[in-house]
Each structure stands twice: as structure tokens, then as C-alpha cells.
Coordinates of N, CA, C and O in Angstrom, one line a residue:
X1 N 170.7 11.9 88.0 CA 170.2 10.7 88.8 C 170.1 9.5 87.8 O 169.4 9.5 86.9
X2 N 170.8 8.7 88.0 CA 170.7 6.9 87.6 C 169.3 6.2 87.8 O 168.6 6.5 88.8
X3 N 168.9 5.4 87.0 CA 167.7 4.8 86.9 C 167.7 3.9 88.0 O 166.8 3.1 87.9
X4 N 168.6 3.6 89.4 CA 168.4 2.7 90.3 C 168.8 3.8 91.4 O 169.6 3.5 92.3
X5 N 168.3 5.3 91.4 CA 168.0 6.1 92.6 C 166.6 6.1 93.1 O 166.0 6.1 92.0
X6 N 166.1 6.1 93.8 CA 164.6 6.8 94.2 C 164.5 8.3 94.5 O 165.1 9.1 95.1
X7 N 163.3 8.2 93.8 CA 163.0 9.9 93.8 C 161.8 10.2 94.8 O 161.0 9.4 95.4
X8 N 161.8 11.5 95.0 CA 161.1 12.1 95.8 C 159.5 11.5 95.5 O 158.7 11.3 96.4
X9 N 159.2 11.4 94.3 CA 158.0 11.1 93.9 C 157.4 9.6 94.5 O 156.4 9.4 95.2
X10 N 158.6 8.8 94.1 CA 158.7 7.4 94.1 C 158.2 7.3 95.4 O 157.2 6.6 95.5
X11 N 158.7 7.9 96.6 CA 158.8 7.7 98.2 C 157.2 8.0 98.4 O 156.3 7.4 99.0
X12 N 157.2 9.0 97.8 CA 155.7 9.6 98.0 C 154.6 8.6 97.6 O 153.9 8.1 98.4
X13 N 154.6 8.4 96.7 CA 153.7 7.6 95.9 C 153.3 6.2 96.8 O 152.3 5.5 96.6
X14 N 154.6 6.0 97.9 CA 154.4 4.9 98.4 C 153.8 4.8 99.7 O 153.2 3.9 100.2
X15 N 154.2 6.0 100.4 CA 153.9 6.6 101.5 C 152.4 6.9 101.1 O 151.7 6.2 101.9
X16 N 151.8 7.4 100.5 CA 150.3 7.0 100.1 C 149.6 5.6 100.0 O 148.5 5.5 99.4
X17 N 150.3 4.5 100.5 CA 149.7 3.6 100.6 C 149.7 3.2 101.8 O 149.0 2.3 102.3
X18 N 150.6 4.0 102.6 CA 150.2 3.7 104.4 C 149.4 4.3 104.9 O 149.4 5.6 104.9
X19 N 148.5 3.6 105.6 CA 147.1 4.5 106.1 C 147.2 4.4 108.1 O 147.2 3.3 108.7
X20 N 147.2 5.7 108.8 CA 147.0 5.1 110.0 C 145.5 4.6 110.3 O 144.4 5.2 110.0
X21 N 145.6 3.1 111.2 CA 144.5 2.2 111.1 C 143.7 2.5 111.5 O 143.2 1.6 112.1
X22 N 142.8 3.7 111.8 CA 142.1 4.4 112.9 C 141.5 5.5 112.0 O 140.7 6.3 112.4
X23 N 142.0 5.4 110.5 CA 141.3 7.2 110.2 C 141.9 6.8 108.2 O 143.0 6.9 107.7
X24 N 140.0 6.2 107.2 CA 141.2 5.8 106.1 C 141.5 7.5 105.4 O 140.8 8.3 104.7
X25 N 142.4 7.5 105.9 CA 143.0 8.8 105.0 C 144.6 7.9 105.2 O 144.9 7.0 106.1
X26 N 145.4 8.5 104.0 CA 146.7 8.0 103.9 C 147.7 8.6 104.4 O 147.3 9.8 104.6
X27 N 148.8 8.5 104.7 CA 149.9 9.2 106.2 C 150.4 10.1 105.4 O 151.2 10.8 106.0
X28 N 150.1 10.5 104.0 CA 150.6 12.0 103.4 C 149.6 12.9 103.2 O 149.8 14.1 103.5
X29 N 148.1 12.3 102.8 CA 147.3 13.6 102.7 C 146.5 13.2 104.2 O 145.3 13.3 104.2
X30 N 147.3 12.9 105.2 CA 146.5 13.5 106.5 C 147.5 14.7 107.2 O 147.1 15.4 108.2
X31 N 149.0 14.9 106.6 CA 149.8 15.6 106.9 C 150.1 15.1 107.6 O 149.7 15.8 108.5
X32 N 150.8 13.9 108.1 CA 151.3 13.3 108.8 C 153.1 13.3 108.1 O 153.9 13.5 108.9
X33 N 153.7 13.1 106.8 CA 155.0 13.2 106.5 C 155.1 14.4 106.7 O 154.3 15.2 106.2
X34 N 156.3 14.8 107.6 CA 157.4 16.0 108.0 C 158.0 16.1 106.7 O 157.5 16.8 105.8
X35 N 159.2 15.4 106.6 CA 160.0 15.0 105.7 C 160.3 13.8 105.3 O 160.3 12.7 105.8
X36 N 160.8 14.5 104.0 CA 161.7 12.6 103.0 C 162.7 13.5 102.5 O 162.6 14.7 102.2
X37 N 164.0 12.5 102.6 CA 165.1 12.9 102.7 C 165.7 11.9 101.9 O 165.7 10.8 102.4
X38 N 166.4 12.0 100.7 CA 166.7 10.8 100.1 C 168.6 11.2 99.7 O 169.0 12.0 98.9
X39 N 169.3 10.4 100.4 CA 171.0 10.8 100.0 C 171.6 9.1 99.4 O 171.5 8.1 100.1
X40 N 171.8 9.1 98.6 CA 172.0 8.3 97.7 C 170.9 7.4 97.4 O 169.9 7.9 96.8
X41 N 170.9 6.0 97.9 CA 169.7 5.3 98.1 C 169.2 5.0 99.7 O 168.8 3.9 100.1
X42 N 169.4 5.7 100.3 CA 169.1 6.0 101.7 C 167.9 7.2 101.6 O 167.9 8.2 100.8
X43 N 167.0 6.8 102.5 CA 165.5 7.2 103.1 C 165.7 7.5 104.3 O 166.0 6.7 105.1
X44 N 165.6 9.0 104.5 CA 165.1 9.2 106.0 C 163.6 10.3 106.2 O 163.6 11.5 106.1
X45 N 162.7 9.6 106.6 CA 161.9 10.0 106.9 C 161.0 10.4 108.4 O 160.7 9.7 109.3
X46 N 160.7 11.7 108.2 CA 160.2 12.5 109.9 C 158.6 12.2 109.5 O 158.1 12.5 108.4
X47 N 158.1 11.6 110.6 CA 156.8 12.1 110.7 C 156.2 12.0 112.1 O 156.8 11.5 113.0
X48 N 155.0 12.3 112.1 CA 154.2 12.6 113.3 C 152.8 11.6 113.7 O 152.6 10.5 113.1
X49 N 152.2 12.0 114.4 CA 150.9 11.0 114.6 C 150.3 11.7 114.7 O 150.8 12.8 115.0
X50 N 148.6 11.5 114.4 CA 147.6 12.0 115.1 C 147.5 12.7 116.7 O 147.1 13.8 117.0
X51 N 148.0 11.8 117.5 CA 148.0 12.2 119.0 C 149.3 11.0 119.8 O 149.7 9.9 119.8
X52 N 149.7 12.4 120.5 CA 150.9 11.5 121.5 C 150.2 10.5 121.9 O 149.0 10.6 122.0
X53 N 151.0 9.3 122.3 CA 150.7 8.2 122.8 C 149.6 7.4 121.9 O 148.6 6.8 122.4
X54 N 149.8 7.5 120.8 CA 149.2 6.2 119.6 C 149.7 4.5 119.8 O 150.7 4.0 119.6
X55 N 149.0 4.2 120.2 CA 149.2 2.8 120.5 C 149.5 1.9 119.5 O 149.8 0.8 119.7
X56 N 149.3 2.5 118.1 CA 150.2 1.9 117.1 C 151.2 2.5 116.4 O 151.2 2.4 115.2
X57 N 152.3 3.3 117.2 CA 153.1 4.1 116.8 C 154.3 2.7 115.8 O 154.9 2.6 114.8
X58 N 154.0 2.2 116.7 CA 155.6 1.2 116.1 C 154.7 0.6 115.4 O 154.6 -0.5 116.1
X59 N 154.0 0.5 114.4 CA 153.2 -0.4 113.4 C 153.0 0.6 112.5 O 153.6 0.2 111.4
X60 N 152.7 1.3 112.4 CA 152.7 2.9 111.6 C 153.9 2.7 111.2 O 154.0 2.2 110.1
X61 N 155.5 3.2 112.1 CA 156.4 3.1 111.5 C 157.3 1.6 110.7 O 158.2 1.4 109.8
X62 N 156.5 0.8 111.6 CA 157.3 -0.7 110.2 C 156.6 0.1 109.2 O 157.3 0.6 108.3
X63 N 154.8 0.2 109.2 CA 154.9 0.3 107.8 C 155.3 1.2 106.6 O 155.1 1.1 105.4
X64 N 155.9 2.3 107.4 CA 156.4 3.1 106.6 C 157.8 2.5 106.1 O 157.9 2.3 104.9
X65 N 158.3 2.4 106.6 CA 159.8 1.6 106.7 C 159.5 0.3 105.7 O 160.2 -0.1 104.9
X66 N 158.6 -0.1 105.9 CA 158.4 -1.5 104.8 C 158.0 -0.8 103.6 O 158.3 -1.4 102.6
X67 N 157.1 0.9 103.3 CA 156.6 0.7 102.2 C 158.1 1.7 101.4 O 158.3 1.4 100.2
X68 N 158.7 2.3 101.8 CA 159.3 2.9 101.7 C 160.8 2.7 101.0 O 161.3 3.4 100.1
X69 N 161.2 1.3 101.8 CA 162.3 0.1 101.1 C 161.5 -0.5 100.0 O 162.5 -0.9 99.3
X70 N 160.8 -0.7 99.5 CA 159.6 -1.6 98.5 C 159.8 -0.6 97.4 O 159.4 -1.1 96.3
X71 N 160.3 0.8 97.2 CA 160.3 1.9 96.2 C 161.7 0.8 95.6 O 162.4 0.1 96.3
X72 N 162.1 1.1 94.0 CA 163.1 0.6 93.1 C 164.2 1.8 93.9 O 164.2 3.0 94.1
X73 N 165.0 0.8 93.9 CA 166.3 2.0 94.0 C 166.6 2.5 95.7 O 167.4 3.4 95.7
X74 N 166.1 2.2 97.1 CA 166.0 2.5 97.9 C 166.7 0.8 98.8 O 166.2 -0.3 98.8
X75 N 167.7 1.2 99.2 CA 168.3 -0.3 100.0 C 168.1 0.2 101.7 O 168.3 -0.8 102.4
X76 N 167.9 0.7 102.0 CA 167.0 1.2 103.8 C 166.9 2.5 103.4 O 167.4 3.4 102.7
X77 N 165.9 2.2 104.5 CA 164.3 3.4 105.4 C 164.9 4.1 106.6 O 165.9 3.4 106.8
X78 N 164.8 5.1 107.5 CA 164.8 5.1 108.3 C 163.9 6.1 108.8 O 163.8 7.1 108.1
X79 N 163.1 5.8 109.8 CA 162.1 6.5 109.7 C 162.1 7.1 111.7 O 162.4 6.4 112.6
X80 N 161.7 8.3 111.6 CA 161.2 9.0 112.9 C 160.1 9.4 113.2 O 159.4 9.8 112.3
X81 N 159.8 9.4 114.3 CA 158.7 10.1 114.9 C 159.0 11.2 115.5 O 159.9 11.4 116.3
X82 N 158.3 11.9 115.2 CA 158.9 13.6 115.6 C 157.1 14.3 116.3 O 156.2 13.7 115.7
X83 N 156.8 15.0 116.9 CA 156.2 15.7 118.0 C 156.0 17.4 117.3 O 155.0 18.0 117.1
X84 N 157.4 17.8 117.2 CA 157.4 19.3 116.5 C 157.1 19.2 115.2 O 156.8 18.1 114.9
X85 N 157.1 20.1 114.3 CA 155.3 20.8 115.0 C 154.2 20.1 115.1 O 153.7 19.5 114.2
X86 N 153.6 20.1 116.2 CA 152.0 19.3 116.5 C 151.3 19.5 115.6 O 151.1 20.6 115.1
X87 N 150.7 18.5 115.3 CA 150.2 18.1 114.0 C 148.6 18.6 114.3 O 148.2 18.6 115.4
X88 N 148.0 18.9 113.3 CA 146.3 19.4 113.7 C 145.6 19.4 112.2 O 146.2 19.4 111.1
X89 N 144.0 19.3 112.4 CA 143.4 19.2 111.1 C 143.5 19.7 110.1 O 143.0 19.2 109.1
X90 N 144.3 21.5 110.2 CA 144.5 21.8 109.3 C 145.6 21.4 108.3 O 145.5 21.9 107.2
X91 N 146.7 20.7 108.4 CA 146.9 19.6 107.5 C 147.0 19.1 107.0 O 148.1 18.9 106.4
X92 N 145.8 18.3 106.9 CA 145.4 17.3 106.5 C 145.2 17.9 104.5 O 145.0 19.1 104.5
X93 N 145.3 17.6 103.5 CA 145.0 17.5 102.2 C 144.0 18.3 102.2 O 143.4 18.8 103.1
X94 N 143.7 18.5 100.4 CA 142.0 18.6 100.1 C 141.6 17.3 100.1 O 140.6 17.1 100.8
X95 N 142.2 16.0 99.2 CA 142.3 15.2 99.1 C 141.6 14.6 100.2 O 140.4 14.2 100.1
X96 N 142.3 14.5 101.4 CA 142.0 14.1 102.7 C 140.6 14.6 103.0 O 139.5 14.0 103.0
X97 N 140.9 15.6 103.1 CA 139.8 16.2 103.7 C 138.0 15.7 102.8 O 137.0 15.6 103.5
X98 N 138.0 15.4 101.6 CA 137.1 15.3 101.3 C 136.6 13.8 101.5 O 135.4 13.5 101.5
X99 N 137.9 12.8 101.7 CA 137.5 11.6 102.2 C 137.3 11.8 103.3 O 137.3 10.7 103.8
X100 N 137.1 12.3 103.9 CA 136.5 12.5 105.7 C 135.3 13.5 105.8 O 134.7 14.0 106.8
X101 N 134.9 13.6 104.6 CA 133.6 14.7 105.0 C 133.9 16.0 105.1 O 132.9 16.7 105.3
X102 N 135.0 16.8 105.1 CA 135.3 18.0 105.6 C 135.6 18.8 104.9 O 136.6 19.5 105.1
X103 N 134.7 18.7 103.7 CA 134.2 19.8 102.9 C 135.7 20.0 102.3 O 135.9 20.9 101.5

């Protein structure tokens, strides 16, 4: 890999800075990324929500898509919402979980 690819880390690292607005845990240690998929400098990313019908589903995904392009070496995002498998507390990080109280 060339110093102007993005790595798995890189994606990650950044995806830890998107939080859904509703719960501060971050959209990786709430178990919310499915997958990152990186084929040259191309991002494709699956993830999920808390509960169908999130009323900020398309704000969630700009900001994944915005933080995601913002990584060195990444020229587009593309990002999904995906349903399978339904997402549940267990999940969520240790990480997470200890920001939320849950031991």
C-alpha cells in the first residue's frame, strides 16, 4: 500500500468521531458499522441504526460519508443502511458500554 491509500484503521478512527445524536456513544463502539470496505481509494461502508425508522437516518449517513472522505487518501464514501442483522445492545463495545452505565 502507497502512502495516499486509506487503511482500515484510518476509516475507523474516523468513524469514531460520528456519534448518533440521541445516544453519546460513537457509531463503532455502539456496533452500529457492519462493514468498511476499502478497494483502492474507494469506501464502502454498511451500517445499521439503533431502530428502523430513525428520523435521522440521512444525517447519520452524510455524516459518515463526510467523516469518512475527510480520511488522507480516500476520494468517495459510499455508505448503506442495512437492517440484517438487527442490531441489539449486545453490540455495543466495552468502551460503549461503560459510557452508558452498563457495567
Amino acid at each position: 500500500m502507497g502512502n495516499n491509500m486509506p487503511s482500515q484503521k484510518n476509516v475507523l478512527s474516523a468513524l469514531r468521531k460520528v456519534y448518533d445524536p440521541e445516544i453519546p456513544v460513537n457509531l463503532v463502539d455502539l456496533g452500529l458499522i457492519y462493514s468498511v470496505k476499502i478497494i483502492d481509494q474507494s469506501v464502502d461502508v454498511k451500517l445499521t441504526l439503533t431502530a428502523t425508522g430513525c428520523p435521522m437516518h440521512m444525517v447519520i449517513a452524510q455524516n459518515v460519508k463526510t467523516a469518512v472522505e475527510a480520511v488522507e487518501g480516500v476520494t468517495e464514501a459510499h455508505v448503506e443502511i442495512v437492517w440484517e442483522p438487527r442490531w441489539s445492545p449486545e453490540m455495543i463495545s466495552p468502551e460503549g458500554r461503560q459510557t452508558l452505565g452498563m457495567g
